[in-house]
Amino acid sequence: MIAPMAASDIPSPPLPSPSVPVFPPGFLWGVATSAHQIEGAVAAREPSVWDAFTAEPGRVKDGSTAEVACDHVARYREDVALVRDLGVDAYRFSVSWPRVLAPGGLDFYDRLVDELCAQGVRPVPTLFHWDTPLAVEEAGGWQSRDTAFRFAEYAATVVARLGDRVTRWITLNEPAEVTLLGHAIGEHAPGRKLLFDALPVAHHQLLGHGLAVRALRAAGVRDIGIANSHGPTWAASEEPADAEAADFYDVLLNRLFCDPVVLGRYPEGIGELMPSADPVEDLRIISSPVDWYGVNYYQPTLVGAPGGDSGAGTEFGGLTLPSELPFAPREITGYPVTDHGWPVVPEAFTELLVGMRERYGDRLPPIVVTENGCSHDGVSDPERIRFLDGHLRALHRAVEQGVDVRGYFVWSLMDNFEWAEGYRQHYGLVHIDYATQRRTPKASYHWLRDALAARGA
Ligand code: IFM
């Protein structure tokens, strides 16, 4: 009798050799981070919703905070050197609105941008990556229309200071997560459980995006995008109830945030739920033309009709979902999973981009992949190498099928504070030892550096 194989006996697939597909000329390679997840230096900025949220017991799984995080404000030169040595063209970071509100807060970004330019790396700032200033939240936050206008004023302040050296700008990062995780189910800051009453949060962020586009244009900027998270939604079966639930989820995650920007209208049934005295004018602002459209892709979602109502929350992908939702995500089996529990499905990346091209046609601006990556622990990280290799090839297949893709940013340059997961997830190409702040490039960093260096060889 042959003994069954232990998991450790199953041979891993060989590591892909360091090479990346050939993308069209001008394709921009980059790595991404966000302010709250790496900066530290909290005393030199105003508090944000995430400071308040992490201070509440039980909100962050390992009880940690981003008070020090990667100590990036003090160590930015070392971090920029890591970006430069990787051989990418660009660095996507976010500007912390609460830091800009503090006296002298913009000085840090001035120094960071100078350093990037000096090292030959193109700065690509995002104006909002989830860290709403607490004072803005206390005045109503994204539930209030006024926040959209305050955001545009802040955008104008930042571009006035950095616009002489920064030419490419991103308005918002993942308004879907701020709406759904932050305001609908309360798993992220500010921790509200408004369910469908969270929809105004989406509208006000999108309005803020459109107003910020106008503020940036008024300052002469010609290279603007938004970073939205998208993924294909798969119905759990062909049963009408599952198909309907999957369709609903697709509207919430994908179309609610893309249709208004690209088409200037909300998906059917959504517009009338949005708070606005003048919806036509709001949508005109929201659809102010962007120069490219940022896609953050991580995984597809398998969705079915909700099961029996036990009253208990369902655990899914690290989140606790309320049982009242009209859809139920299901586990995707048959694929590797990351430490975050997310399935690794490169072909769904092609499906997503080709699907967007089919849905929006010529109205779809050129795509920039503003985030893609995975959580795996360890400095030896063959899983991340396979993930990057597989997703870059999947991206190339989308290009071959006619999708206009202009850039790709890996999430993330370095391990960092992964929101409600704390420091339990490791998305970086660079390992951070949080006790010493020592940076160690992982095997995946070396792989990507060698692959980029081999282009055209
Ligand atoms: O770390 C986050 C990032 O802030 C936004 N996009 C998804 C990443 C991984 O969860």
Coordinates of C-alpha atoms and ligand atoms in Angstrom, one line a residue:
M1 CA 0.0 0.0 0.0
I2 CA 1.3 3.5 -0.8
A3 CA 1.3 5.8 2.1
P4 CA -0.7 9.1 1.6
M5 CA 1.5 12.2 1.0
A6 CA 1.8 14.7 3.8
A7 CA 1.2 18.3 2.8
S8 CA 4.9 18.9 3.3
D9 CA 5.8 16.2 0.8
I10 CA 3.8 17.7 -2.1
P11 CA 6.4 19.3 -4.3
S12 CA 5.9 23.1 -4.9
P13 CA 5.8 24.2 -8.5
P14 CA 9.2 25.5 -9.7
L15 CA 9.9 29.2 -9.2
P16 CA 9.4 31.3 -12.4
S17 CA 12.6 32.7 -13.7
P18 CA 12.9 36.5 -13.3
S19 CA 11.2 38.0 -16.3
V20 CA 8.2 40.2 -17.0
P21 CA 6.0 40.3 -20.1
V22 CA 6.7 43.1 -22.6
F23 CA 4.1 45.8 -22.3
P24 CA 3.6 48.7 -24.7
P25 CA 6.2 51.5 -24.7
G26 CA 5.7 54.0 -21.8
F27 CA 4.3 51.4 -19.5
L28 CA 4.9 52.6 -15.9
W29 CA 6.2 50.2 -13.3
G30 CA 5.8 51.1 -9.6
V31 CA 5.3 50.1 -6.0
A32 CA 2.7 51.5 -3.6
T33 CA 2.2 52.4 0.0
S34 CA -0.2 54.6 2.0
A35 CA 0.4 57.2 4.7
H36 CA -1.4 55.7 7.7
Q37 CA 0.1 52.2 7.1
I38 CA 3.7 53.2 7.1
E39 CA 4.4 56.8 8.3
G40 CA 4.3 56.7 12.1
A41 CA 5.1 60.2 13.5
V42 CA 1.6 60.6 14.9
A43 CA 2.6 63.5 17.2
A44 CA 3.3 65.7 14.2
R45 CA -0.1 65.4 12.7
E46 CA -3.8 65.8 13.6
P47 CA -5.6 62.6 14.7
S48 CA -7.5 60.6 12.1
V49 CA -10.5 58.2 12.3
W50 CA -8.1 55.3 12.2
D51 CA -6.3 56.6 15.4
A52 CA -9.7 56.7 17.2
F53 CA -10.8 53.3 15.8
T54 CA -7.6 51.5 16.7
A55 CA -7.8 52.9 20.3
E56 CA -11.1 51.0 20.8
P57 CA -10.4 47.6 22.3
G58 CA -11.1 44.7 19.9
R59 CA -11.1 46.7 16.7
V60 CA -7.7 45.6 15.5
K61 CA -7.0 41.8 15.6
D62 CA -3.6 42.0 17.1
G63 CA -4.4 45.0 19.3
S64 CA -1.7 47.1 17.5
T65 CA -1.8 50.7 16.3
A66 CA 0.0 52.6 13.5
E67 CA 1.6 54.9 16.0
V68 CA 5.1 53.9 14.8
A69 CA 4.3 51.5 11.9
C70 CA 7.4 51.6 9.5
D71 CA 8.7 54.9 11.0
H72 CA 8.7 56.1 7.4
V73 CA 8.7 59.8 8.2
A74 CA 12.1 59.4 9.8
R75 CA 13.4 56.8 7.4
Y76 CA 12.0 57.9 4.1
R77 CA 15.4 58.3 2.5
E78 CA 16.2 54.6 3.1
D79 CA 12.8 53.7 1.7
V80 CA 13.2 55.8 -1.4
A81 CA 16.6 54.1 -2.0
L82 CA 14.9 50.7 -1.8
V83 CA 12.4 51.9 -4.5
R84 CA 15.2 53.2 -6.7
D85 CA 17.3 50.0 -6.3
L86 CA 14.2 48.0 -7.3
G87 CA 14.4 49.6 -10.7
V88 CA 10.7 50.7 -10.9
D89 CA 9.8 54.0 -12.5
A90 CA 7.3 55.4 -9.9
Y91 CA 6.4 55.4 -6.3
R92 CA 2.7 55.6 -5.3
F93 CA 2.3 57.0 -1.7
S94 CA -0.6 58.8 -0.1
V95 CA -0.7 62.3 1.5
S96 CA -2.1 62.2 4.9
W97 CA -4.9 64.8 5.2
P98 CA -4.5 64.9 9.0
R99 CA -0.8 65.7 8.6
V100 CA -1.5 68.5 6.1
L101 CA -3.9 70.0 8.7
A102 CA -1.0 70.2 11.2
P103 CA 1.3 73.2 11.1
G104 CA 4.2 72.4 8.7
G105 CA 2.6 69.1 7.8
L106 CA 3.2 69.5 4.1
D107 CA 6.9 69.9 4.7
F108 CA 7.4 66.1 4.9
Y109 CA 5.8 65.6 1.5
D110 CA 8.0 68.3 0.1
R111 CA 11.1 66.5 1.3
L112 CA 9.8 63.1 0.1
V113 CA 9.0 64.4 -3.4
D114 CA 12.4 66.1 -3.6
E115 CA 14.1 62.9 -2.6
L116 CA 12.1 60.9 -5.1
C117 CA 13.0 63.3 -7.9
A118 CA 16.6 63.3 -6.9
Q119 CA 16.7 59.5 -7.1
G120 CA 15.0 59.5 -10.5
V121 CA 11.7 58.0 -9.2
R122 CA 8.4 59.5 -10.3
P123 CA 6.2 60.6 -7.3
V124 CA 2.5 59.5 -7.7
P125 CA 0.6 60.8 -4.6
T126 CA -2.9 59.7 -3.7
L127 CA -4.8 62.4 -1.9
F128 CA -7.0 60.2 0.3
H129 CA -6.2 56.7 1.4
W130 CA -8.8 56.3 4.2
D131 CA -7.3 58.5 7.0
T132 CA -10.1 61.0 7.4
P133 CA -9.1 63.7 9.9
L134 CA -11.0 63.2 13.1
A135 CA -12.2 66.8 13.1
V136 CA -13.7 66.2 9.7
E137 CA -15.3 63.1 10.9
E138 CA -16.7 64.9 13.9
A139 CA -18.3 67.4 11.6
G140 CA -20.1 64.6 9.8
G141 CA -17.3 62.9 7.8
W142 CA -18.2 61.3 4.5
Q143 CA -21.8 61.1 5.6
S144 CA -21.9 64.8 5.1
R145 CA -21.9 66.5 1.7
D146 CA -19.7 69.3 3.1
T147 CA -16.8 66.9 3.3
A148 CA -16.6 66.6 -0.5
F149 CA -16.0 70.4 -0.6
R150 CA -13.4 70.3 2.2
F151 CA -11.6 67.5 0.4
A152 CA -11.4 69.6 -2.8
E153 CA -10.0 72.5 -0.8
Y154 CA -7.4 70.2 0.7
A155 CA -6.5 68.9 -2.8
A156 CA -6.0 72.5 -3.9
T157 CA -3.7 73.1 -0.9
V158 CA -1.6 70.0 -1.7
V159 CA -1.2 70.6 -5.4
A160 CA -0.3 74.3 -4.8
R161 CA 2.7 73.0 -2.8
L162 CA 3.8 69.9 -4.7
G163 CA 2.4 70.6 -8.2
D164 CA 5.7 72.0 -9.5
R165 CA 7.3 68.5 -9.2
V166 CA 4.3 66.1 -9.2
T167 CA 2.5 65.7 -12.5
R168 CA 0.5 62.6 -11.9
W169 CA -2.2 62.5 -9.1
I170 CA -4.7 60.1 -7.7
T171 CA -7.8 61.4 -5.9
L172 CA -9.2 58.6 -3.8
N173 CA -8.2 55.1 -2.9
E174 CA -10.9 52.5 -2.8
P175 CA -14.0 54.5 -1.8
A176 CA -15.8 51.1 -1.9
E177 CA -13.9 49.9 1.2
V178 CA -14.5 53.2 3.0
T179 CA -18.2 52.9 2.2
L180 CA -18.7 49.1 2.7
L181 CA -16.2 48.2 5.4
G182 CA -16.0 51.5 7.2
H183 CA -19.7 52.6 7.2
A184 CA -21.9 49.7 6.2
I185 CA -20.5 46.8 8.3
G186 CA -18.2 48.7 10.7
E187 CA -15.1 46.5 10.2
H188 CA -12.9 49.5 9.4
A189 CA -12.8 53.1 10.7
P190 CA -15.0 54.9 11.5
G191 CA -16.8 51.6 12.5
R192 CA -20.3 52.5 11.6
K193 CA -22.9 49.7 10.9
L194 CA -25.3 51.6 8.6
L195 CA -25.8 48.9 6.1
F196 CA -27.6 50.5 3.1
D197 CA -27.8 53.8 4.8
A198 CA -24.1 54.0 4.1
L199 CA -24.7 54.8 0.4
P200 CA -24.4 58.6 0.8
V201 CA -20.8 57.9 1.9
A202 CA -20.2 56.6 -1.6
H203 CA -21.8 59.6 -3.2
H204 CA -20.0 62.1 -1.2
Q205 CA -16.6 60.5 -1.8
L206 CA -17.3 60.4 -5.5
L207 CA -18.4 64.0 -5.4
G208 CA -15.2 64.8 -3.6
H209 CA -13.3 63.0 -6.3
G210 CA -15.0 65.1 -9.0
L211 CA -14.4 68.3 -7.2
A212 CA -10.8 67.4 -6.6
V213 CA -10.3 66.6 -10.3
R214 CA -11.6 70.1 -11.0
A215 CA -9.3 71.6 -8.4
L216 CA -6.3 69.8 -9.8
R217 CA -7.2 70.8 -13.4
A218 CA -7.5 74.4 -12.3
A219 CA -3.9 74.1 -11.0
G220 CA -2.8 72.9 -14.5
V221 CA -2.6 69.1 -13.8
R222 CA -3.1 66.9 -16.9
D223 CA -2.6 63.5 -15.5
I224 CA -5.3 62.4 -13.0
G225 CA -6.9 59.1 -12.0
I226 CA -8.8 57.4 -9.2
A227 CA -7.9 54.0 -7.6
N228 CA -11.0 51.8 -7.3
S229 CA -10.9 48.2 -6.1
H230 CA -12.6 45.8 -8.4
G231 CA -12.9 42.1 -8.9
P232 CA -15.1 39.7 -10.9
T233 CA -18.2 38.4 -9.1
W234 CA -19.0 34.8 -9.7
A235 CA -22.4 33.5 -9.0
A236 CA -22.4 30.4 -6.7
S237 CA -24.8 28.6 -9.1
E238 CA -27.1 29.2 -12.0
E239 CA -30.1 29.3 -9.6
P240 CA -31.9 32.7 -10.1
A241 CA -31.5 33.5 -6.4
D242 CA -27.7 33.1 -6.6
A243 CA -27.4 35.0 -9.8
E244 CA -29.4 37.8 -8.4
A245 CA -27.3 38.0 -5.2
A246 CA -24.1 38.0 -7.3
D247 CA -25.5 40.7 -9.5
F248 CA -26.3 42.8 -6.5
Y249 CA -22.8 42.3 -5.1
D250 CA -21.3 43.2 -8.5
V251 CA -23.2 46.5 -8.4
L252 CA -22.0 47.3 -4.9
L253 CA -18.4 46.5 -5.4
N254 CA -17.8 47.4 -9.0
R255 CA -20.5 49.3 -10.8
L256 CA -21.4 51.7 -8.0
F257 CA -17.9 53.2 -8.1
C258 CA -17.1 52.9 -11.8
D259 CA -20.3 53.8 -13.7
P260 CA -20.7 57.3 -12.2
V261 CA -17.0 58.1 -13.0
V262 CA -16.9 56.6 -16.5
L263 CA -20.5 56.9 -17.6
G264 CA -21.8 59.8 -15.5
R265 CA -24.7 57.7 -14.1
Y266 CA -25.4 55.3 -11.3
P267 CA -26.4 51.7 -11.9
E268 CA -30.1 51.2 -12.2
G269 CA -31.9 51.5 -8.8
I270 CA -29.0 53.2 -7.0
G271 CA -29.3 56.8 -8.1
E272 CA -32.6 57.4 -6.4
L273 CA -31.0 56.2 -3.1
M274 CA -28.4 58.9 -3.2
P275 CA -28.7 62.2 -1.3
S276 CA -28.6 65.1 -3.7
A277 CA -30.7 68.2 -4.4
D278 CA -29.2 68.3 -7.9
P279 CA -28.3 64.7 -9.0
V280 CA -27.6 65.8 -12.6
E281 CA -25.1 68.4 -11.7
D282 CA -23.5 66.1 -9.1
L283 CA -23.0 63.4 -11.7
R284 CA -21.6 65.9 -14.1
I285 CA -19.0 66.8 -11.5
I286 CA -18.3 63.1 -10.6
S287 CA -17.7 62.2 -14.3
S288 CA -15.3 65.1 -14.8
P289 CA -12.9 63.3 -17.3
V290 CA -10.0 61.5 -15.8
D291 CA -6.8 60.7 -17.8
W292 CA -6.7 57.1 -16.7
Y293 CA -8.6 54.8 -14.4
G294 CA -6.9 53.0 -11.5
V295 CA -7.8 49.4 -10.7
N296 CA -6.8 47.7 -7.5
Y297 CA -7.2 43.9 -8.0
Y298 CA -6.8 41.2 -5.5
Q299 CA -9.4 38.5 -6.0
P300 CA -12.7 37.4 -7.5
T301 CA -15.7 36.8 -5.2
L302 CA -18.1 33.9 -5.3
V303 CA -21.5 35.0 -4.2
G304 CA -24.7 33.2 -3.5
A305 CA -28.1 34.0 -2.0
P306 CA -27.9 34.3 1.8
G307 CA -28.5 31.1 3.8
G308 CA -30.7 30.7 6.8
D309 CA -30.7 33.7 9.2
S310 CA -29.0 32.4 12.3
G311 CA -28.6 36.0 13.6
A312 CA -24.8 35.3 13.9
G313 CA -22.2 37.2 11.8
T314 CA -20.5 35.2 9.0
E315 CA -16.7 35.1 8.9
F316 CA -15.4 35.8 5.5
G317 CA -11.9 36.8 4.2
G318 CA -11.0 38.1 7.6
L319 CA -14.3 40.1 8.0
T320 CA -17.3 39.5 10.1
L321 CA -20.4 40.1 7.8
P322 CA -23.8 40.8 9.3
S323 CA -26.4 38.1 8.5
E324 CA -28.9 40.7 7.1
L325 CA -27.0 41.2 3.9
P326 CA -28.9 40.2 0.7
F327 CA -25.9 38.2 -0.5
A328 CA -23.4 35.7 0.9
P329 CA -19.8 35.4 -0.2
R330 CA -18.8 31.7 -0.5
E331 CA -15.4 30.1 -0.3
I332 CA -13.6 29.7 -3.6
T333 CA -11.9 26.3 -3.6
G334 CA -9.3 24.8 -5.9
Y335 CA -6.8 27.7 -5.8
P336 CA -3.9 28.6 -3.5
V337 CA -4.8 31.2 -0.8
T338 CA -2.8 34.0 0.7
D339 CA -2.2 34.4 4.4
H340 CA -5.1 36.8 4.3
G341 CA -7.3 33.9 3.1
W342 CA -7.8 35.4 -0.3
P343 CA -7.8 33.0 -3.3
V344 CA -5.0 33.5 -5.9
V345 CA -6.8 33.6 -9.3
P346 CA -4.7 35.3 -11.9
E347 CA -7.1 34.5 -14.7
A348 CA -9.8 36.5 -12.9
F349 CA -7.6 39.5 -13.4
T350 CA -7.8 39.1 -17.2
E351 CA -11.5 38.4 -16.9
L352 CA -12.0 41.6 -14.8
L353 CA -10.1 43.9 -17.3
V354 CA -11.6 42.4 -20.4
G355 CA -15.0 42.5 -18.8
M356 CA -14.6 46.2 -18.0
R357 CA -13.5 46.9 -21.6
E358 CA -16.6 45.0 -22.8
R359 CA -18.9 46.8 -20.4
Y360 CA -17.6 50.4 -20.9
G361 CA -16.2 50.2 -24.5
D362 CA -14.5 53.4 -25.6
R363 CA -15.8 55.3 -22.6
L364 CA -13.2 53.3 -20.4
P365 CA -10.1 55.5 -20.0
P366 CA -6.7 53.8 -20.2
I367 CA -6.2 51.5 -17.1
V368 CA -3.4 51.7 -14.6
V369 CA -3.2 48.9 -12.1
T370 CA -2.7 50.9 -9.0
E371 CA -2.5 47.9 -6.6
N372 CA -1.9 44.2 -6.9
G373 CA -0.2 41.9 -4.4
C374 CA -0.6 39.3 -1.7
S375 CA 0.0 38.7 2.0
H376 CA 2.7 36.0 2.7
D377 CA 5.0 35.9 5.7
G378 CA 8.7 35.4 5.5
V379 CA 11.7 36.9 3.7
S380 CA 11.8 33.8 1.5
D381 CA 8.4 34.3 -0.3
P382 CA 8.1 32.0 -3.3
E383 CA 4.3 32.4 -3.1
R384 CA 4.6 36.2 -3.8
I385 CA 7.0 35.5 -6.7
R386 CA 4.4 33.1 -8.2
F387 CA 1.6 35.6 -7.5
L388 CA 3.4 38.4 -9.3
D389 CA 4.5 36.2 -12.2
G390 CA 1.0 34.8 -12.7
H391 CA -0.7 38.2 -12.4
L392 CA 1.7 40.0 -14.7
R393 CA 1.1 37.3 -17.3
A394 CA -2.7 37.6 -16.8
L395 CA -2.4 41.4 -17.2
H396 CA -0.5 40.9 -20.4
R397 CA -3.3 38.6 -21.7
A398 CA -5.8 41.4 -21.1
V399 CA -3.5 43.7 -23.1
E400 CA -3.4 41.1 -25.9
Q401 CA -7.2 41.1 -25.9
G402 CA -7.4 44.9 -26.4
V403 CA -7.3 46.4 -23.0
D404 CA -5.3 49.6 -22.9
V405 CA -3.1 49.2 -19.7
R406 CA -0.5 51.8 -19.0
G407 CA 1.0 50.8 -15.7
Y408 CA 1.3 48.4 -12.8
F409 CA 2.0 49.1 -9.1
V410 CA 2.8 46.3 -6.7
W411 CA 1.1 46.5 -3.3
S412 CA 3.2 47.0 -1.4
L413 CA 6.8 48.3 -1.2
M414 CA 7.1 47.0 2.4
D415 CA 5.2 45.2 5.2
N416 CA 3.0 47.6 7.0
F417 CA -0.1 48.2 9.2
E418 CA -2.8 46.2 7.5
W419 CA -5.8 48.1 9.0
A420 CA -8.0 45.8 11.1
E421 CA -5.5 43.0 10.7
G422 CA -2.8 45.0 12.4
Y423 CA 0.7 43.6 11.6
R424 CA -0.6 40.1 11.0
Q425 CA -0.5 40.4 7.2
H426 CA 2.7 40.9 5.2
Y427 CA 2.2 42.5 1.8
G428 CA 5.7 43.9 1.3
L429 CA 8.4 43.2 -1.1
V430 CA 10.6 44.4 1.8
H431 CA 10.3 42.8 5.3
I432 CA 10.1 45.1 8.3
D433 CA 11.4 44.1 11.6
Y434 CA 9.1 46.3 13.7
A435 CA 11.4 45.9 16.8
T436 CA 14.5 47.3 15.1
Q437 CA 12.9 48.9 12.0
R438 CA 15.4 47.0 9.9
R439 CA 14.4 46.7 6.3
T440 CA 15.2 43.4 4.5
P441 CA 14.4 43.0 0.8
K442 CA 12.6 39.7 0.3
A443 CA 13.2 37.1 -2.4
S444 CA 10.3 38.6 -4.3
Y445 CA 12.1 42.0 -4.3
H446 CA 15.2 40.5 -5.8
W447 CA 13.0 38.6 -8.3
L448 CA 11.2 41.7 -9.5
R449 CA 14.4 43.8 -9.6
D450 CA 16.1 41.1 -11.7
A451 CA 13.0 40.8 -13.9
L452 CA 12.8 44.5 -14.5
A453 CA 16.6 44.7 -15.2
A454 CA 16.3 41.9 -17.8
R455 CA 13.8 43.9 -19.9
G456 CA 15.1 44.4 -23.3
A457 CA 18.2 42.3 -22.6
Ligands
IFM1 O1 -3.4 47.3 2.5 C1 -4.5 47.5 1.7 C2 -4.5 48.9 1.0 O2 -4.5 49.9 2.0 C3 -5.8 49.1 0.2 N1 -5.9 48.0 -0.8 C4 -5.9 46.7 -0.2 C5 -4.6 46.5 0.6 C6 -4.5 45.0 1.1 O3 -5.6 44.8 1.9

